[in-house]
């Protein structure tokens, strides 16, 4: 029996309400994308240009589109992503192969 002042509890676990964690704000996600774009573009200059360059470009474009508070970082990630692909094109044309190594 329920007495006044006590809450009703659901006996079915599926219908019981559980707190749902709030999603991160869109601005915060865009800032994370801008930083990730910069880091991937920077690492892409040294290794895996073919994968990290386009990933950097896509993340930078998404960050700029979502209105990041770090547009400079996103633009730098975009430029580094393009530079990754330019470096890859230069090395491929010099070696005539898709794989390259330093030294």
Backbone as CSV, one residue per row, in Angstrom:
resi,resn,N_x,N_y,N_z,CA_x,CA_y,CA_z,C_x,C_y,C_z
1,UNK,0.823,-1.171,0.000,0.000,0.000,0.000,0.870,1.239,0.000
2,UNK,0.376,2.250,-0.681,1.084,3.516,-0.724,0.535,4.448,0.347
3,UNK,1.434,5.023,1.060,1.027,6.033,2.035,1.262,7.393,1.417
4,UNK,0.588,8.398,1.837,0.806,9.722,1.262,2.266,10.154,1.430
5,UNK,2.802,10.728,0.390,4.186,11.212,0.435,5.197,10.220,-0.108
6,UNK,4.788,9.030,-0.456,5.712,8.070,-1.048,5.475,8.015,-2.545
7,UNK,6.532,7.870,-3.287,6.435,7.843,-4.747,6.105,6.436,-5.218
8,UNK,5.357,6.359,-6.284,5.069,5.069,-6.891,6.287,4.590,-7.661
9,UNK,6.612,3.378,-7.498,7.755,2.816,-8.210,7.266,1.804,-9.214
10,UNK,7.863,1.814,-10.373,7.481,0.877,-11.411,8.140,-0.467,-11.133
11,UNK,7.371,-1.498,-11.280,7.930,-2.833,-11.067,8.580,-3.368,-12.327
12,UNK,8.271,-2.773,-13.454,8.847,-3.211,-14.719,10.136,-2.412,-14.955
13,UNK,11.297,-3.087,-15.068,12.553,-2.343,-15.235,12.627,-1.578,-16.551
14,UNK,11.862,-1.999,-17.554,11.906,-1.285,-18.837,11.228,0.072,-18.761
15,UNK,10.201,0.169,-17.947,9.475,1.430,-17.861,9.998,2.336,-16.754
16,UNK,10.891,1.818,-15.919,11.462,2.656,-14.868,12.318,3.746,-15.501
17,UNK,12.191,4.934,-14.990,12.949,6.061,-15.555,14.344,6.095,-14.957
18,UNK,15.315,6.133,-15.836,16.704,6.266,-15.414,17.253,7.541,-16.008
19,UNK,18.109,8.227,-15.283,18.659,9.467,-15.826,19.532,9.187,-17.039
20,UNK,19.354,9.993,-18.058,20.121,9.863,-19.293,21.158,10.976,-19.305
21,UNK,22.441,10.646,-19.505,23.452,11.703,-19.522,23.216,12.661,-20.686
22,UNK,23.387,13.922,-20.413,23.195,14.939,-21.446,24.335,14.892,-22.448
23,UNK,24.006,15.132,-23.698,25.023,15.147,-24.746,25.872,16.408,-24.607
24,UNK,27.090,16.321,-25.087,27.974,17.484,-25.045,27.426,18.568,-25.963
25,UNK,27.571,19.829,-25.581,27.086,20.908,-26.433,27.759,20.886,-27.799
26,UNK,27.040,21.369,-28.798,27.548,21.335,-30.172,28.831,22.144,-30.307
27,UNK,28.936,23.264,-29.600,30.143,24.085,-29.670,31.364,23.346,-29.149
28,UNK,31.152,22.587,-28.102,32.259,21.821,-27.523,32.708,20.709,-28.473
29,UNK,31.744,20.063,-29.134,32.085,19.037,-30.110,32.832,19.642,-31.283
30,UNK,32.420,20.821,-31.715,33.082,21.482,-32.832,34.508,21.864,-32.456
31,UNK,34.720,22.287,-31.218,36.074,22.605,-30.769,36.954,21.353,-30.774
32,UNK,36.387,20.238,-30.346,37.127,18.976,-30.366,37.477,18.555,-31.787
33,UNK,36.558,18.789,-32.712,36.830,18.473,-34.114,37.944,19.352,-34.665
34,UNK,37.966,20.621,-34.274,39.007,21.527,-34.746,40.380,21.078,-34.251
35,UNK,40.460,20.712,-32.991,41.735,20.246,-32.429,42.145,18.928,-33.068
36,UNK,41.201,18.010,-33.241,41.514,16.721,-33.873,41.977,16.920,-35.306
37,UNK,41.380,17.855,-36.011,41.790,18.150,-37.378,43.232,18.631,-37.416
38,UNK,43.565,19.523,-36.502,44.936,20.036,-36.429,45.933,18.924,-36.133
39,UNK,45.619,18.089,-35.160,46.538,17.007,-34.769,46.693,15.992,-35.903
40,UNK,45.580,15.590,-36.526,45.668,14.619,-37.623,46.443,15.195,-38.806
41,UNK,46.243,16.472,-39.105,46.986,17.098,-40.195,48.470,17.159,-39.908
42,UNK,48.814,17.444,-38.664,50.223,17.525,-38.281,50.895,16.160,-38.338
43,UNK,50.247,15.151,-37.805,50.804,13.791,-37.835,50.837,13.277,-39.270
44,UNK,49.848,13.671,-40.060,49.777,13.225,-41.448,50.935,13.702,-42.308
45,UNK,51.614,14.756,-41.904,52.785,15.204,-42.664,53.914,14.187,-42.600
46,UNK,53.933,13.390,-41.533,55.010,12.420,-41.349,54.622,10.990,-41.710
47,UNK,53.376,10.639,-41.519,52.955,9.250,-41.754,51.497,9.193,-42.165
48,UNK,51.163,8.234,-42.983,49.798,7.940,-43.411,49.068,9.154,-43.991
49,UNK,49.731,9.877,-44.905,49.121,11.063,-45.514,47.813,10.733,-46.206
50,UNK,47.745,9.587,-46.832,46.577,9.219,-47.620,45.321,9.094,-46.753
51,UNK,45.466,8.684,-45.511,44.323,8.547,-44.610,44.109,9.788,-43.750
52,UNK,45.176,10.317,-43.190,45.047,11.411,-42.243,44.763,12.752,-42.910
53,UNK,45.236,12.950,-44.142,44.961,14.200,-44.849,43.475,14.432,-45.085
54,UNK,42.793,13.494,-45.736,41.348,13.671,-45.933,40.560,13.713,-44.620
55,UNK,40.979,12.940,-43.624,40.290,12.975,-42.327,40.408,14.360,-41.701
56,UNK,41.579,14.958,-41.811,41.804,16.299,-41.284,40.940,17.332,-42.002
57,UNK,40.839,17.195,-43.310,40.026,18.126,-44.103,38.553,18.023,-43.722
58,UNK,38.051,16.805,-43.589,36.640,16.603,-43.247,36.332,17.140,-41.855
59,UNK,37.192,16.851,-40.883,36.955,17.333,-39.523,37.004,18.860,-39.454
60,UNK,37.931,19.464,-40.184,38.025,20.922,-40.194,36.774,21.545,-40.805
61,UNK,36.302,20.973,-41.894,35.092,21.496,-42.538,33.877,21.361,-41.616
62,UNK,33.751,20.231,-40.930,32.643,20.047,-39.996,32.725,21.021,-38.822
63,UNK,33.933,21.226,-38.305,34.112,22.152,-37.183,33.739,23.572,-37.596
64,UNK,34.172,23.988,-38.775,33.839,25.331,-39.249,32.343,25.473,-39.508
65,UNK,31.744,24.427,-40.022,30.306,24.463,-40.319,29.474,24.519,-39.046
66,UNK,29.938,23.865,-37.993,29.202,23.837,-36.723,29.496,25.043,-35.840
67,UNK,30.348,25.931,-36.300,30.601,27.166,-35.561,31.520,27.000,-34.370
68,UNK,32.699,26.478,-34.591,33.664,26.303,-33.522,34.124,27.650,-32.972
69,UNK,34.534,27.650,-31.724,35.105,28.863,-31.143,36.593,28.959,-31.448
70,UNK,37.119,27.967,-32.148,38.528,27.937,-32.556,38.636,27.852,-34.075
71,UNK,38.173,28.859,-34.787,38.215,28.779,-36.253,39.639,28.782,-36.805
72,UNK,40.563,29.424,-36.107,41.959,29.414,-36.553,42.551,28.021,-36.531
73,UNK,42.245,27.285,-35.481,42.745,25.913,-35.364,42.128,25.040,-36.448
74,UNK,40.841,25.245,-36.740,40.169,24.460,-37.779,40.750,24.791,-39.158
75,UNK,41.002,26.076,-39.417,41.592,26.457,-40.713,43.008,25.910,-40.850
76,UNK,43.753,25.907,-39.753,45.098,25.326,-39.789,45.026,23.824,-40.044
77,UNK,44.060,23.130,-39.450,43.864,21.712,-39.722,43.496,21.473,-41.167
78,UNK,42.687,22.360,-41.731,42.317,22.261,-43.146,43.554,22.435,-44.032
79,UNK,44.364,23.435,-43.723,45.577,23.674,-44.504,46.565,22.511,-44.373
80,UNK,46.695,21.963,-43.171,47.599,20.826,-42.985,47.095,19.583,-43.715
81,UNK,45.791,19.394,-43.755,45.224,18.270,-44.504,45.510,18.384,-45.988
82,UNK,45.373,19.590,-46.525,45.701,19.814,-47.934,47.198,19.612,-48.154
83,UNK,48.015,20.105,-47.218,49.468,19.931,-47.326,49.847,18.450,-47.294
84,UNK,49.131,17.664,-46.497,49.373,16.212,-46.472,49.223,15.612,-47.860
85,UNK,48.156,15.989,-48.526,47.904,15.434,-49.859,48.903,15.958,-50.885
86,UNK,49.342,17.201,-50.736,50.354,17.755,-51.641,51.683,17.045,-51.437
87,UNK,52.069,16.830,-50.185,53.315,16.106,-49.896,53.237,14.694,-50.454
88,UNK,52.114,14.036,-50.280,51.944,12.690,-50.815,52.065,12.693,-52.335
89,UNK,51.445,13.665,-52.994,51.519,13.735,-54.455,52.951,13.966,-54.926
90,UNK,53.684,14.824,-54.232,55.082,15.073,-54.606,55.942,13.826,-54.414
91,UNK,55.758,13.143,-53.305,56.559,11.944,-53.041,56.195,10.806,-53.984
92,UNK,54.929,10.684,-54.298,54.510,9.631,-55.227,55.062,9.914,-56.614
93,UNK,55.026,11.164,-57.045,55.545,11.480,-58.373,57.058,11.331,-58.430
94,UNK,57.748,11.541,-57.326,59.207,11.383,-57.310,59.607,9.909,-57.303
95,UNK,58.885,9.079,-56.556,59.244,7.657,-56.413,58.482,6.745,-57.362
96,UNK,57.413,7.227,-57.944,56.523,6.438,-58.797,55.940,5.235,-58.061
97,UNK,55.667,5.420,-56.784,55.039,4.388,-55.976,54.191,5.046,-54.895
98,UNK,53.182,4.308,-54.350,52.326,4.850,-53.319,52.930,4.753,-51.929
99,UNK,54.002,3.987,-51.811,54.657,3.870,-50.510,55.957,4.655,-50.528
100,UNK,56.262,5.281,-49.439,57.484,6.068,-49.363,58.033,5.956,-47.958
101,UNK,59.296,6.225,-47.825,59.924,6.208,-46.508,60.980,7.313,-46.442
102,UNK,61.259,7.733,-45.245,62.289,8.763,-45.052,63.640,8.068,-45.009
103,UNK,64.572,8.539,-45.822,65.935,8.008,-45.770,66.248,7.111,-46.847
